[in-house]
Short mmCIF file of N, CA and C in Angstrom, two decimals:
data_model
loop_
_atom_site.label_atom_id
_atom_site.label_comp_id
_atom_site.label_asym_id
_atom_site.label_seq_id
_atom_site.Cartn_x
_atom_site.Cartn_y
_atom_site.Cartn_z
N UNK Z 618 12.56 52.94 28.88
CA UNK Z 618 11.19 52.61 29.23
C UNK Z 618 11.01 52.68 30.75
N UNK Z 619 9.78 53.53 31.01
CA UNK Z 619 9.85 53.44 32.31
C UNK Z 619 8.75 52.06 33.05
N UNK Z 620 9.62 51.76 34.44
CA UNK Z 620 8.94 50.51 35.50
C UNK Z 620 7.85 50.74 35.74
N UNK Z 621 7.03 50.20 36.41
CA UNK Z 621 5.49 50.77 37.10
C UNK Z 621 5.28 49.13 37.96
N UNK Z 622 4.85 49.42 38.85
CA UNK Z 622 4.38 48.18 39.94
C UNK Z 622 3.25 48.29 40.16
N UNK Z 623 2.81 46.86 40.24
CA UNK Z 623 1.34 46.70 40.62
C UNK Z 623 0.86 45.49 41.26
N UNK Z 624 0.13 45.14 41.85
CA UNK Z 624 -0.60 43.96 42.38
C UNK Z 624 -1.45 43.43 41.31
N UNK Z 625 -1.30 42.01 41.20
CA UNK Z 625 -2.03 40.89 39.98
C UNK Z 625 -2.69 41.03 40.73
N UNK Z 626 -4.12 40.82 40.33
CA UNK Z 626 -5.51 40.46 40.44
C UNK Z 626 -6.04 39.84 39.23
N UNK Z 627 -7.51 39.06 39.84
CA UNK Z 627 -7.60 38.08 39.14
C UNK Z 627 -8.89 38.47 38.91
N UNK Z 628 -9.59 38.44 37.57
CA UNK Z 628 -11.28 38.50 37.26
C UNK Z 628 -12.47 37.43 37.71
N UNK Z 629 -13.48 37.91 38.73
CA UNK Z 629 -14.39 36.97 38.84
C UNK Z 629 -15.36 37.43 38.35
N UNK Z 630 -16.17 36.54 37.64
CA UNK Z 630 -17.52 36.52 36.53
C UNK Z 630 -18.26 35.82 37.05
N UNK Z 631 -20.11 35.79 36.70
CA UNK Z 631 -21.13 35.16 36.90
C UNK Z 631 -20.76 33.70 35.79
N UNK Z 632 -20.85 32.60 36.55
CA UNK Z 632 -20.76 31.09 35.35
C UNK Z 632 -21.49 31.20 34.13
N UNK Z 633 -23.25 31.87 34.70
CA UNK Z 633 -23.64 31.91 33.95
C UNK Z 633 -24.65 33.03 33.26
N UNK Z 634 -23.93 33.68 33.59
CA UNK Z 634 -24.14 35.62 33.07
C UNK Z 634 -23.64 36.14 31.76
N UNK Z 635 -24.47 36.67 30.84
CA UNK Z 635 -23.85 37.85 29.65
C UNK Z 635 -22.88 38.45 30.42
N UNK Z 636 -22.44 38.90 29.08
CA UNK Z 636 -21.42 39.94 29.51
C UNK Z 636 -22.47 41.61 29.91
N UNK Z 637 -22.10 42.11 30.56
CA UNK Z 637 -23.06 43.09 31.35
C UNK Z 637 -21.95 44.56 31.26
N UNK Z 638 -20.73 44.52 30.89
CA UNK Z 638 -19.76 45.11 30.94
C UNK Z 638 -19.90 46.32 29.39
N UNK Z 639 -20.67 45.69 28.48
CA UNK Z 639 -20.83 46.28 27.07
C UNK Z 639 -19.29 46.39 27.08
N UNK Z 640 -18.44 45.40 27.07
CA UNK Z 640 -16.58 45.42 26.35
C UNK Z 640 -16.32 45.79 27.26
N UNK Z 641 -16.20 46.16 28.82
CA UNK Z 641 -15.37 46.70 29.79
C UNK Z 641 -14.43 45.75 29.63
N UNK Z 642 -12.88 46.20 29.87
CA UNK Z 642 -12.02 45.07 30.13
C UNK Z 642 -12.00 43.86 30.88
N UNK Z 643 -13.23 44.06 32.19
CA UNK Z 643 -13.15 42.63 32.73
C UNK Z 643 -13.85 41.93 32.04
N UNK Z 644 -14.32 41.72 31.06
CA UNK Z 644 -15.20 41.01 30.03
C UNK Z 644 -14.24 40.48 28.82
N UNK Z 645 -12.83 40.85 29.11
CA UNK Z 645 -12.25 40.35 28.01
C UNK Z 645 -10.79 40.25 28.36
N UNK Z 646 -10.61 39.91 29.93
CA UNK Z 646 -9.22 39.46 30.36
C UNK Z 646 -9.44 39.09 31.73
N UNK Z 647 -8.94 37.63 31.85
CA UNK Z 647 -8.85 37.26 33.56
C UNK Z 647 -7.93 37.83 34.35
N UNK Z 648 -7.16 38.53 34.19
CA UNK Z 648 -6.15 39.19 35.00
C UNK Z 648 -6.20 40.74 34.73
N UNK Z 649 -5.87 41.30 36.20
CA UNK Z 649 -5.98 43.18 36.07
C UNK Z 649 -4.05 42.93 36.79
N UNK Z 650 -3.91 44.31 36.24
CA UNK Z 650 -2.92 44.69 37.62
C UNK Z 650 -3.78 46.43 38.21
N UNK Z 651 -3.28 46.03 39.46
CA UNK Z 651 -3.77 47.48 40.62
C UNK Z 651 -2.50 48.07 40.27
N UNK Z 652 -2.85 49.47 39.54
CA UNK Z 652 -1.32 50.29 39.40
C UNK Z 652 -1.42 51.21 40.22
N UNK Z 653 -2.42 51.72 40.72
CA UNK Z 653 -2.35 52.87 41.58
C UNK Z 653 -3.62 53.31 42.72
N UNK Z 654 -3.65 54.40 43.59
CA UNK Z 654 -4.79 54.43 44.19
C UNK Z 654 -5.23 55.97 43.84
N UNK Z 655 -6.13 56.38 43.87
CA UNK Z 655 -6.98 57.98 44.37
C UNK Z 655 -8.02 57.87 45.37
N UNK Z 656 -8.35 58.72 45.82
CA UNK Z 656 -9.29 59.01 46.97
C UNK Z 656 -9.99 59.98 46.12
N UNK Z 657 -11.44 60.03 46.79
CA UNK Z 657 -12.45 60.79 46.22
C UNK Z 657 -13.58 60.74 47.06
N UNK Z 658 -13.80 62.31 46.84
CA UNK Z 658 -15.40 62.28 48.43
C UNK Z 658 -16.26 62.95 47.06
N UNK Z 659 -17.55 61.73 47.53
CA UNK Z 659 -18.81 61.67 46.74
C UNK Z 659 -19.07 62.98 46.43
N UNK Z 660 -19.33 63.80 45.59
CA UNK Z 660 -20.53 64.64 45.68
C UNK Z 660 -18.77 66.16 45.63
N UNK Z 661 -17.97 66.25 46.30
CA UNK Z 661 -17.14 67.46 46.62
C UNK Z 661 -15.70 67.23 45.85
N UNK Z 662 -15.05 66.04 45.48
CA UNK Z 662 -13.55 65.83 44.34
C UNK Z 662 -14.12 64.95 43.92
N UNK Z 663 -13.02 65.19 42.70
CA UNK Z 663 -13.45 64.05 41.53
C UNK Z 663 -11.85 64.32 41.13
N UNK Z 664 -11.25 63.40 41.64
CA UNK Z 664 -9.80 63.15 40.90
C UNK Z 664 -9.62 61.92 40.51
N UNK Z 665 -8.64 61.92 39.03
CA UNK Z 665 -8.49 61.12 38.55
C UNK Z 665 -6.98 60.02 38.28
N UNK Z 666 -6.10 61.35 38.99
CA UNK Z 666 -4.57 61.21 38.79
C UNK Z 666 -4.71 59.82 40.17
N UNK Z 667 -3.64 58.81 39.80
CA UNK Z 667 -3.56 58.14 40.52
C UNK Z 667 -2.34 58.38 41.09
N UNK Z 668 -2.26 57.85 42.74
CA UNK Z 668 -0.91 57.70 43.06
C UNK Z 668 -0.24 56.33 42.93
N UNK Z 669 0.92 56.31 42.65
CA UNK Z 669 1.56 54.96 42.13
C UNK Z 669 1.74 53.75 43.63
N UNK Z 670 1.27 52.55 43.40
CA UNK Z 670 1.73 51.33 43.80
C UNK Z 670 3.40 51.31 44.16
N UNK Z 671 3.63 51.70 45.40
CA UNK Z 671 5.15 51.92 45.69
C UNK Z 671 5.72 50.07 45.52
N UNK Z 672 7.42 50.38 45.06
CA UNK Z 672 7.89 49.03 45.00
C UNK Z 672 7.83 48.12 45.97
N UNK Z 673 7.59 48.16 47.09
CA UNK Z 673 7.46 47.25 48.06
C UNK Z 673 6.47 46.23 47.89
N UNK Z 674 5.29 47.12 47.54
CA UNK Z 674 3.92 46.50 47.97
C UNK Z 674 4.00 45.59 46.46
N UNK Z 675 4.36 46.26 45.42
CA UNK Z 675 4.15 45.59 44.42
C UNK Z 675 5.11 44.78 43.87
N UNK Z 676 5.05 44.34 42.72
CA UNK Z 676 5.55 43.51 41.34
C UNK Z 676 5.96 45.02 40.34
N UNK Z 677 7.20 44.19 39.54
CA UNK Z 677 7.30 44.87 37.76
C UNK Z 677 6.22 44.48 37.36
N UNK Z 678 5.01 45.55 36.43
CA UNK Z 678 3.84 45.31 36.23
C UNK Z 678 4.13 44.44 34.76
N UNK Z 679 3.37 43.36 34.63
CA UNK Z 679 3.48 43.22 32.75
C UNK Z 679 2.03 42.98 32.64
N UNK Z 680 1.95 44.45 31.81
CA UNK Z 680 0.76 44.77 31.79
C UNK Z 680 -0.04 44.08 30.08
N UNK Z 681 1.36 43.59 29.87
CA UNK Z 681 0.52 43.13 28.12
C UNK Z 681 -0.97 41.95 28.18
N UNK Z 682 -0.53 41.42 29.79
CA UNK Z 682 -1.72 40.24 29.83
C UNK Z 682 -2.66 40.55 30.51
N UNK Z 683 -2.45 41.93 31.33
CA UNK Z 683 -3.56 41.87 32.37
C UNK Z 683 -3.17 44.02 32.68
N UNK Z 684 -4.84 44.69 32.05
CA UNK Z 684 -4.38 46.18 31.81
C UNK Z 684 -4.71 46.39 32.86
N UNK Z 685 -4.02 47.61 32.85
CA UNK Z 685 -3.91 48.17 34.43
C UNK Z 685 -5.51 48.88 34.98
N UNK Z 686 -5.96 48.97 36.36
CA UNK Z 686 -6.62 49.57 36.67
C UNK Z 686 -6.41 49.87 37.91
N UNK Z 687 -7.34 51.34 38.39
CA UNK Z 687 -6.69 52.04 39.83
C UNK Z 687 -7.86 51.65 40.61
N UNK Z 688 -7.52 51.89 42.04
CA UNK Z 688 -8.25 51.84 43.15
C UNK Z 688 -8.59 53.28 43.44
N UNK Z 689 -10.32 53.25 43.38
CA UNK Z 689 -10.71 54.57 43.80
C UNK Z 689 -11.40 54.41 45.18
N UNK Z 690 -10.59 54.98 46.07
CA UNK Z 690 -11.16 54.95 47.50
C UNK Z 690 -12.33 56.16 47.38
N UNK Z 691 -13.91 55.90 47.82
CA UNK Z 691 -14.68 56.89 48.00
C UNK Z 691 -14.90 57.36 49.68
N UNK Z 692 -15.38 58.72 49.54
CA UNK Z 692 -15.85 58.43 50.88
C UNK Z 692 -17.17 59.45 50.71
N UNK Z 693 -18.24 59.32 51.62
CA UNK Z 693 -19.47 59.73 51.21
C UNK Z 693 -20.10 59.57 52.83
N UNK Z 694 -21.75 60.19 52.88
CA UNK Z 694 -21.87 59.91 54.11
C UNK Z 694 -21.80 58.55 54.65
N UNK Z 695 -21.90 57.40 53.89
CA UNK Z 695 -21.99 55.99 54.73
C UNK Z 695 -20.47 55.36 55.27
N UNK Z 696 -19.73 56.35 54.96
CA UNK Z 696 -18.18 55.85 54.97
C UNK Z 696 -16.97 55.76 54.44
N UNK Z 697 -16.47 54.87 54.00
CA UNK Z 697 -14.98 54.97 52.76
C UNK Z 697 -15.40 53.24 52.29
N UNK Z 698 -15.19 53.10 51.02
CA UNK Z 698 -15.67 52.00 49.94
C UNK Z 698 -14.63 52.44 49.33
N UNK Z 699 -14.45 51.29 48.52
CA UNK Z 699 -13.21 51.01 47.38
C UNK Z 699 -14.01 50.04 46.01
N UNK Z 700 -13.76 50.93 44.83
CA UNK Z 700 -14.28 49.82 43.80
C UNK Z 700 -12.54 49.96 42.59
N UNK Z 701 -12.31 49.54 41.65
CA UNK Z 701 -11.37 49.41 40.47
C UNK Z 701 -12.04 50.17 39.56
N UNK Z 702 -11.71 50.79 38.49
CA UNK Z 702 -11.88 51.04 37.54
C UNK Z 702 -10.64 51.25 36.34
N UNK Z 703 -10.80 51.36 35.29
CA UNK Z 703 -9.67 51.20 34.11
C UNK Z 703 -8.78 52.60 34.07
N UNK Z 704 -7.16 52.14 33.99
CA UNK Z 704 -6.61 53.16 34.03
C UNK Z 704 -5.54 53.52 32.77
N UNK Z 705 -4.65 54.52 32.91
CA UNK Z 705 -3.94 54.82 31.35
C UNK Z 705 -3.21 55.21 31.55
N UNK Z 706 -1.63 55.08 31.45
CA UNK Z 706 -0.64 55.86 31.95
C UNK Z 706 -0.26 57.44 30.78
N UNK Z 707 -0.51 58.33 31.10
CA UNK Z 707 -0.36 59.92 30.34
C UNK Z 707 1.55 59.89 30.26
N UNK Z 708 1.63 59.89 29.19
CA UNK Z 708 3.10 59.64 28.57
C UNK Z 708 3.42 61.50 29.14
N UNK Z 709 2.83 62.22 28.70
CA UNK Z 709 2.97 63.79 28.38
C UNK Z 709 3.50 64.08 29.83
N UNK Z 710 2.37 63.58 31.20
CA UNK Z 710 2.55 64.37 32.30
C UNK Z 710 3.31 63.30 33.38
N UNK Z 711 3.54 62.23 32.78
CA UNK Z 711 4.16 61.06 33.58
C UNK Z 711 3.57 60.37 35.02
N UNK Z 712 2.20 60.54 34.18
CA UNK Z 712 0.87 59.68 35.74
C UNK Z 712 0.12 58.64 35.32
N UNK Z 713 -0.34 58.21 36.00
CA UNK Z 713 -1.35 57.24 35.72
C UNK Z 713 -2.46 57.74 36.14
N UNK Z 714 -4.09 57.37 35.22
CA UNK Z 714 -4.85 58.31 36.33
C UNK Z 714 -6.06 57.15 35.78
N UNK Z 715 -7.38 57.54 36.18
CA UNK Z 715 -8.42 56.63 35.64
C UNK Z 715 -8.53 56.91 34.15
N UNK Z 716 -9.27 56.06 33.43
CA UNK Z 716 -9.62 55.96 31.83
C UNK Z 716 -10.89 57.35 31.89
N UNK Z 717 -11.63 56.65 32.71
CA UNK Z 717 -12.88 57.31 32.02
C UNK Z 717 -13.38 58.37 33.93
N UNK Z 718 -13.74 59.44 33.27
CA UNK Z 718 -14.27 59.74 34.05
C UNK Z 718 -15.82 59.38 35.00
N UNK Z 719 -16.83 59.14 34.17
CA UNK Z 719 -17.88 58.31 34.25
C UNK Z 719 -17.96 56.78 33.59
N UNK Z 720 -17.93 56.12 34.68
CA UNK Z 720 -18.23 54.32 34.28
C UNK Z 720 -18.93 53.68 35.52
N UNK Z 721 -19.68 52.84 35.52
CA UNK Z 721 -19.90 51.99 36.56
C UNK Z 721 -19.58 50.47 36.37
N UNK Z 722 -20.66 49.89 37.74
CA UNK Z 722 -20.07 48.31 37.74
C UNK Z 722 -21.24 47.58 36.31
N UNK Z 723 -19.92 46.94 36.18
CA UNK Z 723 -20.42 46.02 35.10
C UNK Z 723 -20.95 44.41 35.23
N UNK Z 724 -20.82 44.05 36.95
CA UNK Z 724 -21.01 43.04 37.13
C UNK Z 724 -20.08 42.08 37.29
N UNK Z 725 -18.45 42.37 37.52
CA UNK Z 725 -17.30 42.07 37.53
C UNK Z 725 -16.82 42.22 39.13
N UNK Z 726 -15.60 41.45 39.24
CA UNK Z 726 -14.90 41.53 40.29
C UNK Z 726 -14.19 40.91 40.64
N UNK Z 727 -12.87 41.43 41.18
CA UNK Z 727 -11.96 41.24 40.87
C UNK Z 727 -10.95 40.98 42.82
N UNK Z 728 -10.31 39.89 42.49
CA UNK Z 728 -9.37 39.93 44.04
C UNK Z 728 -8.08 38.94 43.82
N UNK Z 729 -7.29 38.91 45.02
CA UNK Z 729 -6.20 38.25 44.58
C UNK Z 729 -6.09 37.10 46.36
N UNK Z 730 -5.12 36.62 46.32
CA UNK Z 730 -4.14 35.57 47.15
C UNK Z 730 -3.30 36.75 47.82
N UNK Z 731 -2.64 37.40 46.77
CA UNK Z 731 -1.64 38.59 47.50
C UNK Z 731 -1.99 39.24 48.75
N UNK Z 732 -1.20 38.86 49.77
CA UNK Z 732 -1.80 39.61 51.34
C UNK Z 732 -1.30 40.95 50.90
N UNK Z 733 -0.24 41.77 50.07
CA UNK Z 733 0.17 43.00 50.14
C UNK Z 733 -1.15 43.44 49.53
N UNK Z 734 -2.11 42.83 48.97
CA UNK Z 734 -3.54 43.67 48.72
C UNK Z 734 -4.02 44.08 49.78
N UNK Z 735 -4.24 43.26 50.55
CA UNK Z 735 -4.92 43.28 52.17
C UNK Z 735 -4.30 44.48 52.87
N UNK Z 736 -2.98 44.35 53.06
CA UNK Z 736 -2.48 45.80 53.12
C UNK Z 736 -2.58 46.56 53.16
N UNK Z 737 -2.50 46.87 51.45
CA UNK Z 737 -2.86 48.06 51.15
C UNK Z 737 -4.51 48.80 50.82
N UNK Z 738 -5.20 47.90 51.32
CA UNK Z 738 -6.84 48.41 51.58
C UNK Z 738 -6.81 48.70 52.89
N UNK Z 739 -6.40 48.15 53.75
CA UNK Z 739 -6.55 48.58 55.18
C UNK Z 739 -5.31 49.83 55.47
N UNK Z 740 -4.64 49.87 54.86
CA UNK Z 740 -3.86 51.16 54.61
C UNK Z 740 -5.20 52.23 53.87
N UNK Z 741 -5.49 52.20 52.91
CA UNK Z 741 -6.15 52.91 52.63
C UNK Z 741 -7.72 53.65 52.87
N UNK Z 742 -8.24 52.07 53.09
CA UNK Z 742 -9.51 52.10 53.52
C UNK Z 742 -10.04 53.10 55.81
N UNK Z 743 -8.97 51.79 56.24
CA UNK Z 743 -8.58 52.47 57.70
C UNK Z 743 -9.70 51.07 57.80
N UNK Z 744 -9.63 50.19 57.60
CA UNK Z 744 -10.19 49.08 58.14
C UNK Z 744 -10.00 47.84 57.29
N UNK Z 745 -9.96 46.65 57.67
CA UNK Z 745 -9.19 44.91 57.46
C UNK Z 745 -10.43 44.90 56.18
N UNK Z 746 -9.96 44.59 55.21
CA UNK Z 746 -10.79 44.56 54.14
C UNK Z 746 -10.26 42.81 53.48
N UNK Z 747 -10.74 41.79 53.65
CA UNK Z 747 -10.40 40.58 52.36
C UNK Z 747 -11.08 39.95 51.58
N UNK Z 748 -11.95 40.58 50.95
CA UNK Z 748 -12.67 40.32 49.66
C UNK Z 748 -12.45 40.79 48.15
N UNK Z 749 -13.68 40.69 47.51
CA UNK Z 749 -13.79 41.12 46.58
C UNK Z 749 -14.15 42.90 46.29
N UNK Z 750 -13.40 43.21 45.17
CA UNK Z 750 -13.51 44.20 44.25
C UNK Z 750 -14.63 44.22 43.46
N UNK Z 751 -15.58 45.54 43.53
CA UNK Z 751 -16.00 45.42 41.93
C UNK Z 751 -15.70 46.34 41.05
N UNK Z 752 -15.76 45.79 39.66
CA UNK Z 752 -14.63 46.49 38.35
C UNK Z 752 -15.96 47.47 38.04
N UNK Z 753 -15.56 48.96 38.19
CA UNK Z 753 -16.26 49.49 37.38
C UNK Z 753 -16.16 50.01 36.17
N UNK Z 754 -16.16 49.01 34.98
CA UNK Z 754 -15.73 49.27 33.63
C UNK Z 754 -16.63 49.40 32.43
N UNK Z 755 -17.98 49.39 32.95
CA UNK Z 755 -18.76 50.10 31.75
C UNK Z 755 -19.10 51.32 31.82
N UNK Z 756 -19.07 51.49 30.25
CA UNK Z 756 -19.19 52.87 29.82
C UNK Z 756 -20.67 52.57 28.92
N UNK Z 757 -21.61 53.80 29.65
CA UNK Z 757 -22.93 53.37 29.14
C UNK Z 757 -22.70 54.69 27.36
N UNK Z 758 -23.13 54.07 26.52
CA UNK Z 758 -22.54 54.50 25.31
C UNK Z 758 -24.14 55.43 24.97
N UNK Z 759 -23.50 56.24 24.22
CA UNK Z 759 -25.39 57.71 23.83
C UNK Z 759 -25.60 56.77 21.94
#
């Protein structure tokens, strides 16, 4: 069986909000793990393959309590933003990449205690980031 590392994160919800997610996973687990990151410029890539959470930064993921999702760094004209969305590890090609190609926010969001988060957003982002995530895990259904 193969390892995979990730950063725990934790689900924050409205006290007193529906679920807005129509079943996105943050609607039905307080804990994510961050398994991986991609970059993506608005409008010109759309990748989905993630790159893996190196062992340093992370934990052995146990993903049975809390499913994995990646960090999609955007960048567009206003800048570089980071939201989560749900991810799946591909047994066949040995990656992790996002679930869905189209999803948005569901009204979720997600952050941790872990400074190696902090880290690794300002690694990625190129600026001190310590807040919140939002989960983009709905899938608007036809």
């Amino acid at each position: 069986m193969q390892e995979h590392y990730g950063i725990r994160l934790f689900v924050l919800r409205g006290a007193d909000r529906d679920d807005a997610t129509l079943g996105g996973i943050s609607s039905k687990h307080h804990r994510l793990t961050l398994i991986g990151v991609v970059h993506n410029s608005v409008g010109l890539v759309d990748r989905h393959d993630l790159t893996p959470i190196p062992r340093p930064l992370g934990t052995l993921a146990q993903l049975n309590d809390a499913p994995p999702v990646g960090l999609e760094v955007r960048t567009d004209y206003r800048g570089r933003y980071a939201t989560l969305a749900p991810a799946e590890f591909d047994q066949e090609r040995g990656v992790w990449h996002l679930t869905r190609k189209w999803s948005m926010a569901g009204g979720n969001y997600a952050n941790t205690i872990d400074s190696r988060f902090s880290d690794l957003m300002f690694r990625h982002l190129g600026y001190p980031f310590h807040g919140a995530l939002s989960i983009h895990d709905r899938i608007e259904r036809r």
